[in-house]
Coordinates of C-alpha atoms in Angstrom, one line a residue:
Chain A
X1 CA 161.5 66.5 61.3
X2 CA 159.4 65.6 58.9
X3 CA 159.4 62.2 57.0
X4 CA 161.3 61.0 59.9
X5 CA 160.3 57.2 61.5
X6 CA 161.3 56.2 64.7
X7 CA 161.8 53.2 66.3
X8 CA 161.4 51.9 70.4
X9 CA 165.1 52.1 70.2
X10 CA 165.2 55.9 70.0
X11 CA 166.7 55.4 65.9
X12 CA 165.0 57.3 63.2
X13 CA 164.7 56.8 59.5
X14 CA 164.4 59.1 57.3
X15 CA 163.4 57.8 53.6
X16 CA 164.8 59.5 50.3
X17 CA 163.8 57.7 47.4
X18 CA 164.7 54.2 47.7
X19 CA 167.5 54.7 50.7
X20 CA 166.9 55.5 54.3
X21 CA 168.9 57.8 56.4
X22 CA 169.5 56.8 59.8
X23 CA 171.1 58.5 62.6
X24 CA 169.4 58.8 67.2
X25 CA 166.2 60.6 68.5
X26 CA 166.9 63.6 70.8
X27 CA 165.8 62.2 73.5
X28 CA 168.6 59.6 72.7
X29 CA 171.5 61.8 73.0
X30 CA 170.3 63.7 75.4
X31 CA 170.2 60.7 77.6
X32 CA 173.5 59.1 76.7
X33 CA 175.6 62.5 77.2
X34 CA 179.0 64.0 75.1
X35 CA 179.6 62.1 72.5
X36 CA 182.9 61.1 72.1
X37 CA 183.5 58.5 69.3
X38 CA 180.9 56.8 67.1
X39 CA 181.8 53.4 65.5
X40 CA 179.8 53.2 61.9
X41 CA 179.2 50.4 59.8
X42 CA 181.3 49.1 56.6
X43 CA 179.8 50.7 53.7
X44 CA 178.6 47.4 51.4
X45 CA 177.5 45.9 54.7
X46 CA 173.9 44.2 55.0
X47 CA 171.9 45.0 58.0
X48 CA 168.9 43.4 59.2
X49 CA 166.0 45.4 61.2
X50 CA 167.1 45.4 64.7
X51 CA 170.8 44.2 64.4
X52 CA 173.4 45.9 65.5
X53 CA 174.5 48.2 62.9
X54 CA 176.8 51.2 64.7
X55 CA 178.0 52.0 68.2
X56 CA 177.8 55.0 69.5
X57 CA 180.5 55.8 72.9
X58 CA 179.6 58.9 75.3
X59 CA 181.7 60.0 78.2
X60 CA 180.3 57.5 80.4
X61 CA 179.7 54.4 78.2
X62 CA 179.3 52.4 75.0
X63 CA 175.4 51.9 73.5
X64 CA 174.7 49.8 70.4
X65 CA 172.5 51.9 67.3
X66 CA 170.2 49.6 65.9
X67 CA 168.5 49.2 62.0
X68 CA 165.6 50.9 62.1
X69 CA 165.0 49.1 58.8
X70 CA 166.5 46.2 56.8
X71 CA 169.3 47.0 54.2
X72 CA 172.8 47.4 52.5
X73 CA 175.0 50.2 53.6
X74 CA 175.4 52.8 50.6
X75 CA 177.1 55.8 52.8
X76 CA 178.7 56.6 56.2
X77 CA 178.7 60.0 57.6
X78 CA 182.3 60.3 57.9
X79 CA 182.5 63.8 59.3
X80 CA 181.6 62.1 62.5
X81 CA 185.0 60.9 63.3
X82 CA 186.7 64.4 63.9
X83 CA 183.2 65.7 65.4
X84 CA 181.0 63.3 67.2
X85 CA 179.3 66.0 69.3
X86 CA 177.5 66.6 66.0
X87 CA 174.8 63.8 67.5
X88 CA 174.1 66.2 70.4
X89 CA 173.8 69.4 68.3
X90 CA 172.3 68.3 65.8
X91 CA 170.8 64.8 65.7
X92 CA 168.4 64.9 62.9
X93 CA 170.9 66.9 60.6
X94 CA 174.4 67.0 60.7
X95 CA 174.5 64.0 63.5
X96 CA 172.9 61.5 60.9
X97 CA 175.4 58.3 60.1
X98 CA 174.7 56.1 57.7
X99 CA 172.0 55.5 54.5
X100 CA 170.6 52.0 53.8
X101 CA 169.3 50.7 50.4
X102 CA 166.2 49.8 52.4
X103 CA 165.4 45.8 50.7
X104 CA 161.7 46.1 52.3
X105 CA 160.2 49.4 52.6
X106 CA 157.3 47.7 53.7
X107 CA 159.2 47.6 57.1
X108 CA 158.8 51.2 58.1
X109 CA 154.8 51.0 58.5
X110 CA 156.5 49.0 62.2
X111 CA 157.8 52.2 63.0
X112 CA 156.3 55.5 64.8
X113 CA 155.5 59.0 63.3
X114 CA 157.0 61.7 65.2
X115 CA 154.0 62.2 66.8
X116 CA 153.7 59.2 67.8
X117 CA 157.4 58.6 69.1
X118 CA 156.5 61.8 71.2
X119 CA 154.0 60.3 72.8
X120 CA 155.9 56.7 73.6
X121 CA 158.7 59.4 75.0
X122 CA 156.7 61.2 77.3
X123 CA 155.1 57.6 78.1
X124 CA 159.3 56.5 79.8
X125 CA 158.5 59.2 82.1
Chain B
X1 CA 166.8 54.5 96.7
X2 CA 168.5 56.5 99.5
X3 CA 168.8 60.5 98.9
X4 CA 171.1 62.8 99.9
X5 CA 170.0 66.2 101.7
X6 CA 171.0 67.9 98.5
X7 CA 168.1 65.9 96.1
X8 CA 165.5 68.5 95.8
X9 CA 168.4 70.7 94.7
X10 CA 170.1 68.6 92.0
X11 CA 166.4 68.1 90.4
X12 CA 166.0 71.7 90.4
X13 CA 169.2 72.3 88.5
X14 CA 168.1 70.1 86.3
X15 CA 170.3 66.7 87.0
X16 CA 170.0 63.5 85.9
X17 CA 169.5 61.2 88.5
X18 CA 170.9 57.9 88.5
X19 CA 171.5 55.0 91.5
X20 CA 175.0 54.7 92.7
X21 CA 176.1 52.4 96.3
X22 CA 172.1 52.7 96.7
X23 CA 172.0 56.1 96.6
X24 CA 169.9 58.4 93.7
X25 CA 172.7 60.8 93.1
X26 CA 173.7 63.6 89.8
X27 CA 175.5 61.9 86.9
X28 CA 175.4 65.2 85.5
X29 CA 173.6 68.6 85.0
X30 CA 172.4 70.1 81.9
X31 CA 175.9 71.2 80.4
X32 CA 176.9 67.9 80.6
X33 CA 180.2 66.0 81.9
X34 CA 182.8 67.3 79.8
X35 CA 181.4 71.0 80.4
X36 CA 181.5 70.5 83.7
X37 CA 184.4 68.6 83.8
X38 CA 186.4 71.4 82.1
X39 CA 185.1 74.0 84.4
X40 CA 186.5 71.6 87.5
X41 CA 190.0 72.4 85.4
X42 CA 189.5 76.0 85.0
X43 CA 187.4 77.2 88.0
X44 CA 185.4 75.5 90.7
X45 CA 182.8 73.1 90.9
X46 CA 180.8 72.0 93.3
X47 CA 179.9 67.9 94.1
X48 CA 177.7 66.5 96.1
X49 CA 179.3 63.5 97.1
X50 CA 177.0 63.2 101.1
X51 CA 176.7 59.5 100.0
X52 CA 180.5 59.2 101.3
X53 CA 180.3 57.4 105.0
X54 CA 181.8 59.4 107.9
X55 CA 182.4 58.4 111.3
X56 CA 185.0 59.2 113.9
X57 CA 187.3 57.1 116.0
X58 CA 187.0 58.6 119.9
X59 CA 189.9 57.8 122.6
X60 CA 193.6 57.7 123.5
X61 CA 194.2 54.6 121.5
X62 CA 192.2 55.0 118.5
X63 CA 195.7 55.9 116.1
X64 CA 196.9 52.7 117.6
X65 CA 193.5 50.5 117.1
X66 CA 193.7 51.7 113.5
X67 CA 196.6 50.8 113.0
X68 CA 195.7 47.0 113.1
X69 CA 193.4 47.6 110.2
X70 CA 195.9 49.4 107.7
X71 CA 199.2 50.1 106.5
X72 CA 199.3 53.8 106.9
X73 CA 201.0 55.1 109.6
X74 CA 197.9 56.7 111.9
X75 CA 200.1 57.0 115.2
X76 CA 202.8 59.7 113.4
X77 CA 199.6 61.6 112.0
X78 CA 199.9 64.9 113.8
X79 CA 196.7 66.6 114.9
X80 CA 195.6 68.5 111.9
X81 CA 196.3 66.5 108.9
X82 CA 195.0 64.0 106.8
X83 CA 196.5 61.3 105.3
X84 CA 195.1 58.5 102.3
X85 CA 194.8 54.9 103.1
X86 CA 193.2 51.4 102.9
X87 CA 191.9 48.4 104.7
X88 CA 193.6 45.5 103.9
X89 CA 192.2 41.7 104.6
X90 CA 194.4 38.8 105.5
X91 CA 195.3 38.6 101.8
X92 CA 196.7 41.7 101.5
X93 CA 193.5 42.3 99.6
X94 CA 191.8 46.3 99.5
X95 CA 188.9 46.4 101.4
X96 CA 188.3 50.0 100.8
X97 CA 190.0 53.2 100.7
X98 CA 189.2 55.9 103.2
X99 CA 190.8 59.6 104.1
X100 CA 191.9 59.7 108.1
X101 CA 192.1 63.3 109.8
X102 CA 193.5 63.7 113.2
X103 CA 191.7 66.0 115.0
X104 CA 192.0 66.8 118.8
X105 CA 190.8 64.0 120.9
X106 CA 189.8 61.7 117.7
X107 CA 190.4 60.7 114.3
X108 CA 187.9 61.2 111.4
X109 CA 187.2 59.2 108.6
X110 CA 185.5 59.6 105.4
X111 CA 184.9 56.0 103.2
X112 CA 183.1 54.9 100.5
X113 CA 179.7 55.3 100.1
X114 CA 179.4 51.4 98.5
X115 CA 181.7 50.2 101.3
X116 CA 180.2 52.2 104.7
X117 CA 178.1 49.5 106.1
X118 CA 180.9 47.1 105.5
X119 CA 183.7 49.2 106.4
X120 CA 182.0 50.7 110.2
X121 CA 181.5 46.9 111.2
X122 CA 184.5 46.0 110.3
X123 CA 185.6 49.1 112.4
X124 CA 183.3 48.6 115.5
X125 CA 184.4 44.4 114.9
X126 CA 188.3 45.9 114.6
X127 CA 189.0 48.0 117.5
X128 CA 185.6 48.7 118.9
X129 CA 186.7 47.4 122.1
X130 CA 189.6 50.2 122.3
X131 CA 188.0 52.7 120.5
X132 CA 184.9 54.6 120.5
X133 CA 183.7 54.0 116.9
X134 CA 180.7 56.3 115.5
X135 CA 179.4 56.5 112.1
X136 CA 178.4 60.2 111.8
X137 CA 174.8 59.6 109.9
X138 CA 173.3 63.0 110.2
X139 CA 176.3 64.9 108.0
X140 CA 176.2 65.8 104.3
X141 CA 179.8 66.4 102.6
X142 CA 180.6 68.5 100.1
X143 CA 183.8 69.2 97.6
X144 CA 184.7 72.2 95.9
X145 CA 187.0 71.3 93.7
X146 CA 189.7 73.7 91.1
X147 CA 192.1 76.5 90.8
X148 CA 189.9 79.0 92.0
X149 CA 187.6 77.1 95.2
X150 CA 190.4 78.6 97.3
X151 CA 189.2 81.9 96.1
X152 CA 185.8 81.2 97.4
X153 CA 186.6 79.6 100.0
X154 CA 188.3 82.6 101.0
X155 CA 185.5 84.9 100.9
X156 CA 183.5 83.0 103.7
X157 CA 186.2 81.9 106.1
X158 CA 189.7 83.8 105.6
X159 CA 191.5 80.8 107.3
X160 CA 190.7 78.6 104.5
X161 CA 193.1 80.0 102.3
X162 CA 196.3 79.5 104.2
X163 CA 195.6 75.9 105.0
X164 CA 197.9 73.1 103.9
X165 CA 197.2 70.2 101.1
X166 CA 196.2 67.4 103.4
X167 CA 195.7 69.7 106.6
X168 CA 192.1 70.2 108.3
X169 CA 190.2 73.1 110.0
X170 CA 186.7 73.7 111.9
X171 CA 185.7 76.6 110.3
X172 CA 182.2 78.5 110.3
X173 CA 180.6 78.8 107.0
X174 CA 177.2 80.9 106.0
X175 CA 176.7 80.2 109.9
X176 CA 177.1 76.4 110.4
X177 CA 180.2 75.2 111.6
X178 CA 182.0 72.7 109.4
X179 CA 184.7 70.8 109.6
X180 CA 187.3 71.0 105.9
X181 CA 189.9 69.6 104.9
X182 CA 192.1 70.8 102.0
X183 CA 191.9 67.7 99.9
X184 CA 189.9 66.2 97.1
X185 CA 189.7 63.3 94.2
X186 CA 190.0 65.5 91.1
X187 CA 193.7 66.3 90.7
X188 CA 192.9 69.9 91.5
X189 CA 193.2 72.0 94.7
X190 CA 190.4 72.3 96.9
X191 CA 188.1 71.2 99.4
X192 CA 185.8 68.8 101.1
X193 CA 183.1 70.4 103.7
X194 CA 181.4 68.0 106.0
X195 CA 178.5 69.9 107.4
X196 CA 175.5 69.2 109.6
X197 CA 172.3 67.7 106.7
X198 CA 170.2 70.7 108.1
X199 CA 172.5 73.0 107.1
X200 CA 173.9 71.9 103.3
X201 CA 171.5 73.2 101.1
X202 CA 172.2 77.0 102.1
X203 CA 175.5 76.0 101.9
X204 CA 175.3 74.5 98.9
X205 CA 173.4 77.6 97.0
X206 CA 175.8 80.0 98.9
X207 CA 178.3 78.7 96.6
X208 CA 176.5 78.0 93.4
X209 CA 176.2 82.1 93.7
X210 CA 179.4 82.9 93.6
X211 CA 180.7 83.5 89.9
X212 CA 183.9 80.8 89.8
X213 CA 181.0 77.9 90.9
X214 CA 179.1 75.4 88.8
X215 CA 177.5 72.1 89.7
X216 CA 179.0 68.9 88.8
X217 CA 178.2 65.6 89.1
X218 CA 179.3 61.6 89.1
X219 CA 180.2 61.8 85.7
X220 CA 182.9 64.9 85.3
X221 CA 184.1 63.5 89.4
X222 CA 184.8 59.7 87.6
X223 CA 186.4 61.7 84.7
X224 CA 188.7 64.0 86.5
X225 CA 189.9 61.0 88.8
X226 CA 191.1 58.7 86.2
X227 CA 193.1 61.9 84.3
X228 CA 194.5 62.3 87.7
X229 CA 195.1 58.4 87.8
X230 CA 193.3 57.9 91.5
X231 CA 191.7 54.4 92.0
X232 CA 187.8 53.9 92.0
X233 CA 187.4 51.0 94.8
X234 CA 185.3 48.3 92.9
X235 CA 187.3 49.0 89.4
X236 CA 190.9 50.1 90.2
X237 CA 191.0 48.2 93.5
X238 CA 189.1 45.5 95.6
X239 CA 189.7 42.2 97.6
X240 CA 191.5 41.0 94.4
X241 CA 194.6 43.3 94.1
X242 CA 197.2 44.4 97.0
X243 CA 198.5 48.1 97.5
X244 CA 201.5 46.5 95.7
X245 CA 199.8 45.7 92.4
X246 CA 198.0 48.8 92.7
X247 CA 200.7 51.2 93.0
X248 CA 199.8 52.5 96.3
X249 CA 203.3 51.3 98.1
X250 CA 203.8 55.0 99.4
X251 CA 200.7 54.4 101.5
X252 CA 202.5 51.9 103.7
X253 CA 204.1 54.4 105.9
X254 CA 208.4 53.3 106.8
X255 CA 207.6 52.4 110.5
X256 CA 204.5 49.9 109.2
X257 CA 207.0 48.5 106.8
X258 CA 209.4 47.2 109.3
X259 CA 206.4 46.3 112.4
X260 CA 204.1 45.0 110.2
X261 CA 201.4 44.9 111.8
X262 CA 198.7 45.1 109.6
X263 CA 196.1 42.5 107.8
X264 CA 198.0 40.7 105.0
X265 CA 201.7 42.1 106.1
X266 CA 202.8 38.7 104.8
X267 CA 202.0 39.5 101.8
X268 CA 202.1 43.0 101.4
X269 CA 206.1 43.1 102.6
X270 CA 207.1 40.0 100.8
X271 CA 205.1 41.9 97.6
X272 CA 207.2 45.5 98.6
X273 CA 210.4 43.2 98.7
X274 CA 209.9 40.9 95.7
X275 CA 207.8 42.7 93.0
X276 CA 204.4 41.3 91.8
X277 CA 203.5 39.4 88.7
X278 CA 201.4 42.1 87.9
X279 CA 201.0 45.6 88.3
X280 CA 198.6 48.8 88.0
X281 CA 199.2 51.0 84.8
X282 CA 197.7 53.6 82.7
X283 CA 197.0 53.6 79.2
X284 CA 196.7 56.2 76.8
X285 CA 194.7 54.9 73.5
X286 CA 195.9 56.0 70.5
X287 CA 192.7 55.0 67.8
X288 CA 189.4 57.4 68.6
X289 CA 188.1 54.2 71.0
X290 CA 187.0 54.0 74.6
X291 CA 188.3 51.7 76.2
X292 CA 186.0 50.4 79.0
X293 CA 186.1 48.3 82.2
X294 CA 186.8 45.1 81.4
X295 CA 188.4 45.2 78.2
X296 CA 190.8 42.6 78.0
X297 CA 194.9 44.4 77.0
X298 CA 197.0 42.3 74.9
X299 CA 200.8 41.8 73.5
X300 CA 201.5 42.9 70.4
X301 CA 201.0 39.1 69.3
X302 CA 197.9 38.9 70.4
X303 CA 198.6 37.3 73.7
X304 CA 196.4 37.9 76.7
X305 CA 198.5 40.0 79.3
X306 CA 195.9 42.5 81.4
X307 CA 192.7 44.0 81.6
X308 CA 191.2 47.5 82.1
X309 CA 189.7 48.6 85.3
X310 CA 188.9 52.0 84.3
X311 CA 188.7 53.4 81.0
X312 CA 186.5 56.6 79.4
X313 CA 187.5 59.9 77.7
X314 CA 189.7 62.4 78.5
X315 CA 188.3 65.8 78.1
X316 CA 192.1 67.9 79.1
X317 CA 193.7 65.6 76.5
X318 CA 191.2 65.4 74.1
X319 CA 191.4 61.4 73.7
X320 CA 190.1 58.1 75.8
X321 CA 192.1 57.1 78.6
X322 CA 192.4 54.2 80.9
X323 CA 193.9 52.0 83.7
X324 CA 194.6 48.5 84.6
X325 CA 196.6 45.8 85.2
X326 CA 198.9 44.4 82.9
X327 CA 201.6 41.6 83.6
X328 CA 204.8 43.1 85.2
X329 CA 206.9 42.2 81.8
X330 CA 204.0 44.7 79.8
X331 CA 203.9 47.6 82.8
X332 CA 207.0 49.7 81.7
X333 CA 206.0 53.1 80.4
X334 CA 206.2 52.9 77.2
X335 CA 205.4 49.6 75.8
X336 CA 202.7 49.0 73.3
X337 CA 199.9 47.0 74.1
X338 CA 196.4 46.0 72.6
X339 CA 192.9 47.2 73.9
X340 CA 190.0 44.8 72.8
X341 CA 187.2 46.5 72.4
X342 CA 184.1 44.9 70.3
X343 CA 186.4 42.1 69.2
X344 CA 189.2 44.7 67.5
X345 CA 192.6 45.3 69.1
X346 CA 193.0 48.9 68.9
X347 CA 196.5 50.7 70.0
X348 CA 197.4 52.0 73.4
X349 CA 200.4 52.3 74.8
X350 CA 201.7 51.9 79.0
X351 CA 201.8 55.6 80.5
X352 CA 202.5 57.5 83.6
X353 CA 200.4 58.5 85.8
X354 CA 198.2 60.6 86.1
X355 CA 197.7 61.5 82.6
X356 CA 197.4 65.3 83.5
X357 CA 199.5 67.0 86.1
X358 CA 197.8 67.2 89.8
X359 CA 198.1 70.9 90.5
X360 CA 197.4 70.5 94.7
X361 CA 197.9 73.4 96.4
X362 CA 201.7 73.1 98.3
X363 CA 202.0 76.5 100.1

C-alpha cells in the first residue's frame, strides 16, 4: 500500500507518473458489503476533487465514490462489470476503477498517508 | 437503542450492528449477505428476529374480536394452525401484517417489530373489551430457516419433523419449552421458536453447533424475502395500498368476502369486484443495475407509470430484482418497462412472483 493517499471519504489515490489511480479503502468495503455492480465514469470525463465520479451498489444499497483528486478520466477498470466482488477481495489491486490525468497534483498534499488514514479509521470507532 | 437478548452474541460472532424499528440488530456477520443468504438456500440459518412483537389474544371470543380488525378468516382457524394476515384501516389501507396461531384457549400473534406499539393499542383499543389482549414482552423469537432446519430440528424434539407448513407445536427444546410454528419469511421450509429471553442464548448456540447452521442477519432475511416476493410493511405495503393493490386478495378468507366485516370492506370488496388502477408487481432488471426503493418505473415512452417499493440483488438468480406498483395497464407479466436509476432508464421487465420457487414444506 504504498504510494497510496486517502481521503475522509474512504477513496485512495495512487499516483503513477502524471495519472492517479483511484479505486475504496478496506475499511470502505468492508463496511458497505458484496458488491454487486459498480457504475464507473465516462472515460474523457473531467472530475473535480470531491464530485461525484463512480457509484458503487452493494447488496444492501447504492454509495457515491468521490475524486480523491481533480482530473480527466484516461481509463476505466472494465473487468469490474463481470466481477465487482473484485472491491472486496482486493481493493487496492484488482478492485481499482478508474485513472485520472490529475490537472493539480498539488491536490494530494489534502490527502492522508496510510498511516495517517489508519489512524482517522480507528478514530470512527 | 433497544437490544435483543441475543446482542452479546451477535457482537461475539462478529456482526455488524445497525438500528432497525429502534432496535440495534445484525445486518450481517462476517461472510456477508450473499454468503449467508446462499447458505439459507442450501442449509439452515439461524436469525434473530426477537425485535418481532408477540402477544396473545385470551377468551371465548377473541377469533370473533379479531375478526373486526382483518380480513382473514380467524373464526375457521382450527386450533393448531397459523394463518397470514393484515390490519386494515377504514381505507382499506395495511396497517401491518401479522402471523395468527390458534392455540387452545387463545390466539397468538407475532407483528412487526416497527409496528408493535401501534398495532397492541390498536388491539387492546379494538377488542380489548372482549378479549384479553397481552403483549408477551419477556420472549425472544427465533427462525431457522432452509432445506435442512427440519433436520435439526429433528434432532432436539422428534415432533418437529412431522409438523405441517402453517401448523404449530409446544415443544421442549435444550430444556425450555417453546412454542414453534412451521413457518417463516424466506421462501424456504422451516421454523420460528418463540422462547422465554432467559433461555435464547443456549438455544441459540445449541444450534449454531450443529453442522447445517450458520448465522444470518437483516441483510440475507430482506434478500431472501423479496426472491420469494413477500412484502416488507413500510416498502411493499402501508396505509397507502389495499390487500387488492398489493396482491394479497387470498388473505381475505370466502366467508369475510361475503360478511364483510372488516375495516375498509367498502373498499376492499368493491376493489376484489372491480380491479384497481394499480397493482403490486415484480420486476426482473435486465442491465447490471439495482434498482432501489423509490425508483420511479416507466413506459417504454418515457411516461411515468409506477415506482419500486423494494428493489436489491438477487444472489439465486445472479441479477437485481425488485417490486412495485405499476399502473394496471403496465402489470401483466411480461411487459417491458423502465427503472430510473441515477437519472438513466435501464430495462426491466413485469415478472411473476416470487422470482425463485418457495420450496415450504407440504407433507
Amino acid at each position: 500500500m504504498a504510494g497510496l493517499w486517502f481521503t475522509d471519504e474512504h477513496e485512495w489515490v495512487r499516483v503513477e507518473g502524471d495519472t492517479g489511480v483511484v479505486g475504496i479503502s478496506d475499511y470502505a468495503q468492508k463496511q458497505l458489503g458484496d458488491m454487486v455492480f459498480v457504475e464507473l465514469p465516462a472515460v474523457g470525463r473531467k472530475v473535480s476533487k470531491g464530485g461525484e465520479a463512480a457509484v458503487v451498489e452493494s447488496v444492501k444499497a447504492a454509495s457515491e465514490v468521490y475524486a480523491p483528486v481533480s482530473g480527466e478520466v484516461v481509463e476505466v477498470n472494465g473487468a469490474l462489470a463481470g466481477n465487482p466482488a473484485a472491491v472486496n477481495e482486493d481493493p487496492y489491486g484488482d478492485g481499482w476503477m478508474f485513472r485520472l490525468r490529475l490537472s493539480d497534483s498539488g491536490e494530494l498534499a489534502g490527502l492522508m498517508d496510510r498511516a495517517g488514514y489508519e489512524e482517522y479509521v480507528k478514530g470512527l470507532g | 437503542m433497544k437490544t435483543t437478548p441475543l446482542d452479546a452474541l451477535h457482537r461475539e460472532l462478529g456482526a455488524r450492528m445497525v438500528p432497525f424499528a429502534g432496535y440495534s440488530m445484525p445486518v450481517q456477520y462476517p461472510a456477508g449477505i450473499i454468503a449467508e443468504h446462499q447458505h439459507t438456500r442450501a442449509a439452515a440459518s439461524l436469525f434473530d428476529v426477537s425485535h418481532m412483537g408477540q402477544g396473545t389474544l385470551g377468551g371465548a371470543d377473541a377469533a370473533a374480536a379479531l375478526e373486526t380488525l382483518v380480513p382473514g378468516d380467524i373464526v375457521g382457524l382450527k386450533p393448531g394452525r397459523t394463518r397470514y394476515t393484515l390490519f386494515t384501516d377504514g381505507n382499506g389501507g395495511i396497517l401491518d401484517d401479522l402471523m395468527v396461531t390458534r392455540t387452545e384457549g387463545h390466539l397468538f400473534l407475532i407483528v412487526n417489530a416497527s409496528r408493535k406499539e401501534a398495532d397492541f393499542a390498536h388491539l387492546r383499543a379494538g377488542v380489548g373489551a372482549r378479549c384479553k389482549v397481552e403483549e408477551l414482552t419477556g420472549r425472544a423469537l427465533l427462525a431457522l430457516q432452509g432445506p435442512q432446519a427440519v433436520a435439526v430440528m429433528a434432532r432436539l424434539a422428534p415432533g418437529a419433523a412431522s409438523m405441517g407448513f402453517m401448523s404449530a407445536a409446544t415443544l421442549v427444546l435444550n430444556g425450555e419449552a417453546c412454542f414453534i410454528t412451521r413457518s417463516g419469511y424466506t421462501g424456504e421450509d422451516g421454523f420460528e421458536i418463540s422462547v422465554a429471553a432467559s433461555g435464547v442464548e443456549a438455544l441459540a448456540r445449541w444450534f449454531l453447533e450443529q453442522p447445517e447452521v450458520r448465522p444470518a442477519g437483516l441483510g440475507a432475511r430482506d434478500s431472501l424475502r423479496l426472491e420469494a416476493g413477500l412484502c416488507l410493511y413500510g416498502n411493499d405495503i402501508d396505509t397507502g395500498t389495499t390487500p387488492v393493490e398489493a396482491g394479497l386478495t387470498w388473505v381475505i378468507g370466502k366467508r369475510r368476502r361475503e360478511e364483510g366485516g372488516f375495516p375498509g370492506a367498502g373498499t376492499i370488496l368493491r376493489q376484489l369486484a372491480e380491479g384497481t388502477g394499480r397493482r403490486r408487481i415484480g420486476l426482473a432488471i435486465l442491465d447490471r443495475v439495482p434498482a432501489r426503493s423509490h425508483a420511479p418505473i416507466v413506459a417504454s415512452d418515457g411516461q411515468p407509470v409506477g415506482e419500486v417499493t423494494s428493489g436489491g440483488f438477487s444472489p439465486t438468480l445472479d441479477r437485481p430484482v425488485a417490486m412495485g406498483y405499476v399502473k394496471a395497464a403496465h402489470a401483466a407479466p411480461g411487459t417491458e418497462v423502465g427503472v430510473m436509476v441515477r437519472d438513466v432508464a435501464r430495462r426491466a421487465v413485469v415478472t411473476e412472483m416470487p422470482f425463485v420457487a418457495h420450496r415450504y414444506y407440504r407433507g
